[in-house]
PDB file of C-alpha atoms in Angstrom:
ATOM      1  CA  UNK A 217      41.454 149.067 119.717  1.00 47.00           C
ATOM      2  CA  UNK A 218      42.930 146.583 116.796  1.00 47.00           C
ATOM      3  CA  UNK A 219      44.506 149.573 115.564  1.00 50.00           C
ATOM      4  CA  UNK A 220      46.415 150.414 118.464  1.00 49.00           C
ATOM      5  CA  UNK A 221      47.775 146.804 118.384  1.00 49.00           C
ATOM      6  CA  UNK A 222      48.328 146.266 114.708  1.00 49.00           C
ATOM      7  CA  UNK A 223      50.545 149.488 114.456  1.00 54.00           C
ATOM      8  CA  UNK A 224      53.455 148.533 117.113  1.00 60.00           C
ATOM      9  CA  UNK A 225      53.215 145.152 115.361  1.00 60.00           C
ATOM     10  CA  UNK A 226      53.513 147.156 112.098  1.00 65.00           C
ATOM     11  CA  UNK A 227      56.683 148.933 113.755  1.00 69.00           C
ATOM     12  CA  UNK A 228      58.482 145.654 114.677  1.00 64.00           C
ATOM     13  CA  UNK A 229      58.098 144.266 111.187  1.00 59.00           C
ATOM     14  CA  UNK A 230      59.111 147.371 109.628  1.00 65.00           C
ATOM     15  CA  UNK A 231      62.262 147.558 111.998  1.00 63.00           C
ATOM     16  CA  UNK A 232      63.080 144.192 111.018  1.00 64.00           C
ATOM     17  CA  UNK A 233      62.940 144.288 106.710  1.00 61.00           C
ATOM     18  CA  UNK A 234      65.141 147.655 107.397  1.00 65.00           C
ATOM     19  CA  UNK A 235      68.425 145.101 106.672  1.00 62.00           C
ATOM     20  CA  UNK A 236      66.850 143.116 104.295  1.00 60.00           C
ATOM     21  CA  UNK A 237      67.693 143.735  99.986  1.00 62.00           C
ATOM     22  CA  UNK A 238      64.735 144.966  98.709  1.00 65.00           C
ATOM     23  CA  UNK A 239      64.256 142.009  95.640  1.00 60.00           C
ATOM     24  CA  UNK A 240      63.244 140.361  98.958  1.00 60.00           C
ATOM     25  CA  UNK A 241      60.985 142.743 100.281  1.00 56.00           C
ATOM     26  CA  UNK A 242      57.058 142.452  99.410  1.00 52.00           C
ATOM     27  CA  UNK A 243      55.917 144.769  97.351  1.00 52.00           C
ATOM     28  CA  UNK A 244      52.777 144.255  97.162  1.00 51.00           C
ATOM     29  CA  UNK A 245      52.305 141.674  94.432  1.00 52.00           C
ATOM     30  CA  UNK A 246      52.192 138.276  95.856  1.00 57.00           C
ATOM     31  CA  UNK A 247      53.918 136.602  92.625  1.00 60.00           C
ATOM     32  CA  UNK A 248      56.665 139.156  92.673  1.00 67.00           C
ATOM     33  CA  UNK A 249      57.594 138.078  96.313  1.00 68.00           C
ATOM     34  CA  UNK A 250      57.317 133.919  95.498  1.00 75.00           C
ATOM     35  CA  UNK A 251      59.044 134.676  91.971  1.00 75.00           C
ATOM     36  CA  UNK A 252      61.707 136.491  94.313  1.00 81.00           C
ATOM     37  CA  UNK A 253      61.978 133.859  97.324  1.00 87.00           C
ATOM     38  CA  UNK A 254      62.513 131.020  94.326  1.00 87.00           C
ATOM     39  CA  UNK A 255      65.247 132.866  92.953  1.00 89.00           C
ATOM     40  CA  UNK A 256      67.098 133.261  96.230  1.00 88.00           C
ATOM     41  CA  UNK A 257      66.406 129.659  96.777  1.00 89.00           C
ATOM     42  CA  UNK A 258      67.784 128.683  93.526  1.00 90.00           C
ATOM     43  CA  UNK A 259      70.697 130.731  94.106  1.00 92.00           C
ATOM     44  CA  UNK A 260      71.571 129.558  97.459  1.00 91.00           C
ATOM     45  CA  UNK A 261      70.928 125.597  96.577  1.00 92.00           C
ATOM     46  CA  UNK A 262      73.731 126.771  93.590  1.00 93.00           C
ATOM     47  CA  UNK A 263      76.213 128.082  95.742  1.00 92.00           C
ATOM     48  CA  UNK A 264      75.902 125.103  98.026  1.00 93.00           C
ATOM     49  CA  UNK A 265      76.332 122.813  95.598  1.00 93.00           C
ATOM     50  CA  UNK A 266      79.259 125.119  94.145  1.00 94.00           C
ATOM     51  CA  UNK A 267      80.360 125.278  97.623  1.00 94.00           C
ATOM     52  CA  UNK A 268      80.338 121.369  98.003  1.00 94.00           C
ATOM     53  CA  UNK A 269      81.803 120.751  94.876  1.00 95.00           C
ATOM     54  CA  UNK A 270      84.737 122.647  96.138  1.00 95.00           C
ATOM     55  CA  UNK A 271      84.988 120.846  99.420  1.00 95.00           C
ATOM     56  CA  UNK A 272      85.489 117.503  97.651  1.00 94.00           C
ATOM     57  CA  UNK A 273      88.142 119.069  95.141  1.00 95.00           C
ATOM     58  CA  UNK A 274      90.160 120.558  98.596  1.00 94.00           C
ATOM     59  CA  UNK A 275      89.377 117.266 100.028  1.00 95.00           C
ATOM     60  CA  UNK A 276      90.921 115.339  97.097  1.00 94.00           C
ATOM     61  CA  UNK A 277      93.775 117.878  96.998  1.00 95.00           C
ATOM     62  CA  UNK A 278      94.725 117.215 100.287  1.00 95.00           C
ATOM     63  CA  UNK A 279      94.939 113.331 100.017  1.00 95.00           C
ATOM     64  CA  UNK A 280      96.980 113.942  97.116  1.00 96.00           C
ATOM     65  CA  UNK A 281      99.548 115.935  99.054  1.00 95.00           C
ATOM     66  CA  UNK A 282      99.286 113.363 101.606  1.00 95.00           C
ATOM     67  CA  UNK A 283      99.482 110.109  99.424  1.00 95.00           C
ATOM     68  CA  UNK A 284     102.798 112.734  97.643  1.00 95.00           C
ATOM     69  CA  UNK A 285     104.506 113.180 101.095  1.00 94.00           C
ATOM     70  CA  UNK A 286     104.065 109.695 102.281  1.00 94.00           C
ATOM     71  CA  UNK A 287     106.023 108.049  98.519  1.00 92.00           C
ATOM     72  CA  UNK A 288     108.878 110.971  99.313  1.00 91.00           C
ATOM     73  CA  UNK A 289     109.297 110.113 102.535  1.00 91.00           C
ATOM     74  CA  UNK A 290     108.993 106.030 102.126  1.00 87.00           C
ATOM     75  CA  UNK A 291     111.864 106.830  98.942  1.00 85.00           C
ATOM     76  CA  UNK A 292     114.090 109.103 100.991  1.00 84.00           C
ATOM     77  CA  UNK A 293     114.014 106.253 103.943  1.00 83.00           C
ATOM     78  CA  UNK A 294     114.628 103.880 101.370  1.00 79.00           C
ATOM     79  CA  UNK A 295     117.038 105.915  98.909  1.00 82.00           C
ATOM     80  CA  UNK A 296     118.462 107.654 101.759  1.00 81.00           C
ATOM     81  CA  UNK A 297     122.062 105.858 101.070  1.00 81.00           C
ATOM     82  CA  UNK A 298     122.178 106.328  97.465  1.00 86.00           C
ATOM     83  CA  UNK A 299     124.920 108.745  97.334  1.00 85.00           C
ATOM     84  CA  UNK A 300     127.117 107.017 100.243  1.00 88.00           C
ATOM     85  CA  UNK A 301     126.897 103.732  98.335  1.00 88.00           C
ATOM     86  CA  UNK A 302     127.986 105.101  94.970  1.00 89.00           C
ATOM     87  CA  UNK A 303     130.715 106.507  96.819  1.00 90.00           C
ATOM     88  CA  UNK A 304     131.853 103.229  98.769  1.00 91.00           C
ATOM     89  CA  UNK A 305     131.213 101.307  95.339  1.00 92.00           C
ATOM     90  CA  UNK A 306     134.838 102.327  94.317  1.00 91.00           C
ATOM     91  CA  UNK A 307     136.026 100.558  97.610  1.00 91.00           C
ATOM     92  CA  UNK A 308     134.679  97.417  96.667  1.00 92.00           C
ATOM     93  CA  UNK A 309     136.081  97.939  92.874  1.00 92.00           C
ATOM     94  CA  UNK A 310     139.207  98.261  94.797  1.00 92.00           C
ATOM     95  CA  UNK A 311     138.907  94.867  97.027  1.00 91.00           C
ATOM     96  CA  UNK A 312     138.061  92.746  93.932  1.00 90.00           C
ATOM     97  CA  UNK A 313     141.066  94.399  91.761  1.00 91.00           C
ATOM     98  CA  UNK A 314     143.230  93.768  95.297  1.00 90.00           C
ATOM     99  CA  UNK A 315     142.209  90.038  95.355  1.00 90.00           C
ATOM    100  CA  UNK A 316     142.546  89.139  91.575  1.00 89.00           C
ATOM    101  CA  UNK A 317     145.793  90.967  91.124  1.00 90.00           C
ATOM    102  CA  UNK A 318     147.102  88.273  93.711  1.00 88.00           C
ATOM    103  CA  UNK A 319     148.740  85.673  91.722  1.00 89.00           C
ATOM    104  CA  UNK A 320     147.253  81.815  92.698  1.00 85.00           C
ATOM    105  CA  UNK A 321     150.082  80.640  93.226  1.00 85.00           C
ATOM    106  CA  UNK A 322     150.794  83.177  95.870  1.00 84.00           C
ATOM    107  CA  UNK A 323     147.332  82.343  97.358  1.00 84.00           C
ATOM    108  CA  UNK A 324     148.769  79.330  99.139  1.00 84.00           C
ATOM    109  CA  UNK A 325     151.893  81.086 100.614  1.00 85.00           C
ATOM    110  CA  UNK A 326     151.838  81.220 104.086  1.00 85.00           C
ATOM    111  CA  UNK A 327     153.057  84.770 103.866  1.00 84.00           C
ATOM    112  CA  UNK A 328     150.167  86.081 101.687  1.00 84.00           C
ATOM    113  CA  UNK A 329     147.922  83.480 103.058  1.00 86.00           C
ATOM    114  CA  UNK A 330     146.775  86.352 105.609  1.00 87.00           C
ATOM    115  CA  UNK A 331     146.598  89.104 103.454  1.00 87.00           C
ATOM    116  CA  UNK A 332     144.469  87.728 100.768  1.00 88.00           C
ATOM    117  CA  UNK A 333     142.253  85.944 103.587  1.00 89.00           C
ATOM    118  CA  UNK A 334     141.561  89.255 105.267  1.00 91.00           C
ATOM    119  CA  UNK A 335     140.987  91.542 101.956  1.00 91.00           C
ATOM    120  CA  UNK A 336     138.725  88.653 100.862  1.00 91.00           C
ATOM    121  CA  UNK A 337     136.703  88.777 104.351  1.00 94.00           C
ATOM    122  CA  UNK A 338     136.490  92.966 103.842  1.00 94.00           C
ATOM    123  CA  UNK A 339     134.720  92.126 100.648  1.00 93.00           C
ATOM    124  CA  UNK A 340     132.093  89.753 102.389  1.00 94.00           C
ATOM    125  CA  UNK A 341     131.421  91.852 104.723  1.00 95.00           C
ATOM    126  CA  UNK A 342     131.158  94.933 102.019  1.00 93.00           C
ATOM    127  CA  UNK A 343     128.781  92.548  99.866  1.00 92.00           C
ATOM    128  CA  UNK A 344     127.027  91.867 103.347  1.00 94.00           C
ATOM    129  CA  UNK A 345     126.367  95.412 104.202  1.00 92.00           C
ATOM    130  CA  UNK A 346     125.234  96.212 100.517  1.00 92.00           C
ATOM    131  CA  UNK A 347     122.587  93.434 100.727  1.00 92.00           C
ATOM    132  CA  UNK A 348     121.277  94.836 104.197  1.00 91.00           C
ATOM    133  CA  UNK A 349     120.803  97.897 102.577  1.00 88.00           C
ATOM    134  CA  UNK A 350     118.907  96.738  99.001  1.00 90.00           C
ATOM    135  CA  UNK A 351     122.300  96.911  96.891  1.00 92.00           C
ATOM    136  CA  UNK A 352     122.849  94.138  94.918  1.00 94.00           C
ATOM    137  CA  UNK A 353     124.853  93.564  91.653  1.00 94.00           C
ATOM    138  CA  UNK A 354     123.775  93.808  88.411  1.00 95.00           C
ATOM    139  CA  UNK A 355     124.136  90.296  86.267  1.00 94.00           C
ATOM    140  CA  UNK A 356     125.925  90.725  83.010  1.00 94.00           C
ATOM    141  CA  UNK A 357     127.835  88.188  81.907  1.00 94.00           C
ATOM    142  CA  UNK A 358     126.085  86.044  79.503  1.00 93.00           C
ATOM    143  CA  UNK A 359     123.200  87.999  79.151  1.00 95.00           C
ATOM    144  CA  UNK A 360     121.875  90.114  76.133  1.00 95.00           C
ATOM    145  CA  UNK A 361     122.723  93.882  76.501  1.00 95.00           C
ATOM    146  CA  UNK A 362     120.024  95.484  78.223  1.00 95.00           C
ATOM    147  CA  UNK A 363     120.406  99.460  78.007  1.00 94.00           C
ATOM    148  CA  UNK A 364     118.905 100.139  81.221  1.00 95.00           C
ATOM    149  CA  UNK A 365     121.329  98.086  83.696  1.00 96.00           C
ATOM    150  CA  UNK A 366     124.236  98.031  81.609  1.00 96.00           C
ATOM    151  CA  UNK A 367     126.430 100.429  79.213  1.00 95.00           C
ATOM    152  CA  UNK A 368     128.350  99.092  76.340  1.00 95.00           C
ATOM    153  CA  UNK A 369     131.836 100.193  76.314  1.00 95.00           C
ATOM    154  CA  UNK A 370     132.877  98.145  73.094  1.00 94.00           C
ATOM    155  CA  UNK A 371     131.881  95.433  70.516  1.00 94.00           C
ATOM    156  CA  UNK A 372     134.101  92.466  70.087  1.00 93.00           C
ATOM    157  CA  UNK A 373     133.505  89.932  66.931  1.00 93.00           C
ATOM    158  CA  UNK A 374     132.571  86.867  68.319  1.00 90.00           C
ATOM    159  CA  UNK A 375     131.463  83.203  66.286  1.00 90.00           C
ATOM    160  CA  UNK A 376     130.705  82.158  69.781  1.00 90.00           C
ATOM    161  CA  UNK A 377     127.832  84.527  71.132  1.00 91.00           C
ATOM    162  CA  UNK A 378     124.870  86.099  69.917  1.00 91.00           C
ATOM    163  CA  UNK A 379     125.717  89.389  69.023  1.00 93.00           C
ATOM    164  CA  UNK A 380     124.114  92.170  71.292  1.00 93.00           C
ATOM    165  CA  UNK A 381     125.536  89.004  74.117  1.00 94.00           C
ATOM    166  CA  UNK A 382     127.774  90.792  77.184  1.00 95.00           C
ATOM    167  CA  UNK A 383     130.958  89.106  76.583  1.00 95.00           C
ATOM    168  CA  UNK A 384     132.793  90.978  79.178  1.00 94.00           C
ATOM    169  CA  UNK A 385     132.274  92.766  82.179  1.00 94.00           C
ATOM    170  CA  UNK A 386     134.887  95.820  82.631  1.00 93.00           C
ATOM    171  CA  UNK A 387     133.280  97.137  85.842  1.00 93.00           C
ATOM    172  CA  UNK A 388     130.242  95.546  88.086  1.00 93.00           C
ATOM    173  CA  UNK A 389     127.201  97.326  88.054  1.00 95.00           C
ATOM    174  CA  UNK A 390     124.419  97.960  91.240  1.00 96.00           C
ATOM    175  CA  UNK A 391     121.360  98.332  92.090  1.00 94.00           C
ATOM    176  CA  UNK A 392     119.708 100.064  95.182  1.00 92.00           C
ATOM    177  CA  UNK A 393     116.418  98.714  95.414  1.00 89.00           C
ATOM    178  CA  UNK A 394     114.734  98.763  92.219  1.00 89.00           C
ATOM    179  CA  UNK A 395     116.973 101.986  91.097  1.00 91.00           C
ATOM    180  CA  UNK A 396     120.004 101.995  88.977  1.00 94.00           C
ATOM    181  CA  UNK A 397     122.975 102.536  91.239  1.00 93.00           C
ATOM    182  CA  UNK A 398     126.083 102.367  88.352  1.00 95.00           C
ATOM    183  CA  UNK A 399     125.513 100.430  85.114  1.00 96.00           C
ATOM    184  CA  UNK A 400     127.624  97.395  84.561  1.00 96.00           C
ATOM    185  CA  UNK A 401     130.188  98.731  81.773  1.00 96.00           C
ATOM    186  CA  UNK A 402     130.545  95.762  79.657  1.00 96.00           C
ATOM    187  CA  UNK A 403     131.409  94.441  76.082  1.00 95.00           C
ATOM    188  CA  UNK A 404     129.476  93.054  74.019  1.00 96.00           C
ATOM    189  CA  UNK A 405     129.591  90.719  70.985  1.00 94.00           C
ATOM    190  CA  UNK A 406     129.409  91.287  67.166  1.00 92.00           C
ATOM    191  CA  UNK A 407     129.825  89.469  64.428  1.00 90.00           C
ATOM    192  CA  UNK A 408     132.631  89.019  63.047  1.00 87.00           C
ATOM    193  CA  UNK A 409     133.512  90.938  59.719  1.00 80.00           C
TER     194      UNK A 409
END
């Protein structure tokens, strides 16, 4: 009667190892089967760790890519006028040509009283719109050359100033933010010969 039991039991086991690799399977030697179950254990404690090791690398990817897209978009909302403002730079060139090519004594006649009031109010509110907007003039005069804000057009000998000194300022130079706009062309002193 155990027999009778035992062998459909036998069946079910049998049915079941039929999917199973055979480096898994029993085969009769009891340290061939733990030698085999610690190998598969080994393996699959490697891949997991493999496998985890790659989830923090994807994970670390990812807020890289994030962290990336955030800076572009925080420098295109902030860098987003670059081109206009080089553009409208030349306007304000213009304006400050407009109001020094008026003659002072000129200034005070009623005639051009107007004119020069009103080009002089334009550049305000240029300067104005340029602050609202991070652009701000680059300081030259005075100050030693400094190759990243300003671009030296010429040397002038000069017993008065340092040379390497800006001496003159041929055209104004900006800055958006903390990125070069235009460089201030300038001149700078030398000694004399």
């Amino acid at each position: 009667m155990s027999d009778n039991k035992q062998q459909p039991h036998d069946e079910a086991v049998e049915n079941e190892l039929k999917g199973v690799p055979e480096e898994f399977l029993d085969d009769g030697g009891d340290d061939d089967a733990e030698g085999g179950l610690e190998e598969a254990l080994a393996q699959l404690r490697n891949d997991l760790e493999t496998s985890k090791q790659e989830t923090l690398y994807a994970k670390a990817e990812t807020q890289n890519v994030r962290r990336r897209a955030e800076k572009d978009i925080a420098d295109a909302r902030a860098y987003a006028a670059t081109g206009f403002a080089r553009d409208i730079l030349s306007v304000a060139d213009n304006l400050a040509r407009a109001i020094d090519a008026v003659p002072a004594d000129l200034r005070d006649d009623d005639k051009f009283k107007g004119l020069v009031a009103g080009i002089e109010a334009t550049q305000r509110e240029i300067d104005k719109v340029f602050g609202q907007h991070g652009i701000s003039r680059i300081a030259a005069m005075g100050l030693p050359l400094d190759p990243n804000q300003h671009q030296a057009m010429m040397e002038i000998p000069s017993k008065d100033h340092e040379p390497g000194t800006v001496i003159q300022e041929m055209q104004a130079g900006y800055m958006i933010r903390d990125r070069l706009l235009r460089p201030a062309m300038v001149a700078v002193a030398k000694k004399p010969d």
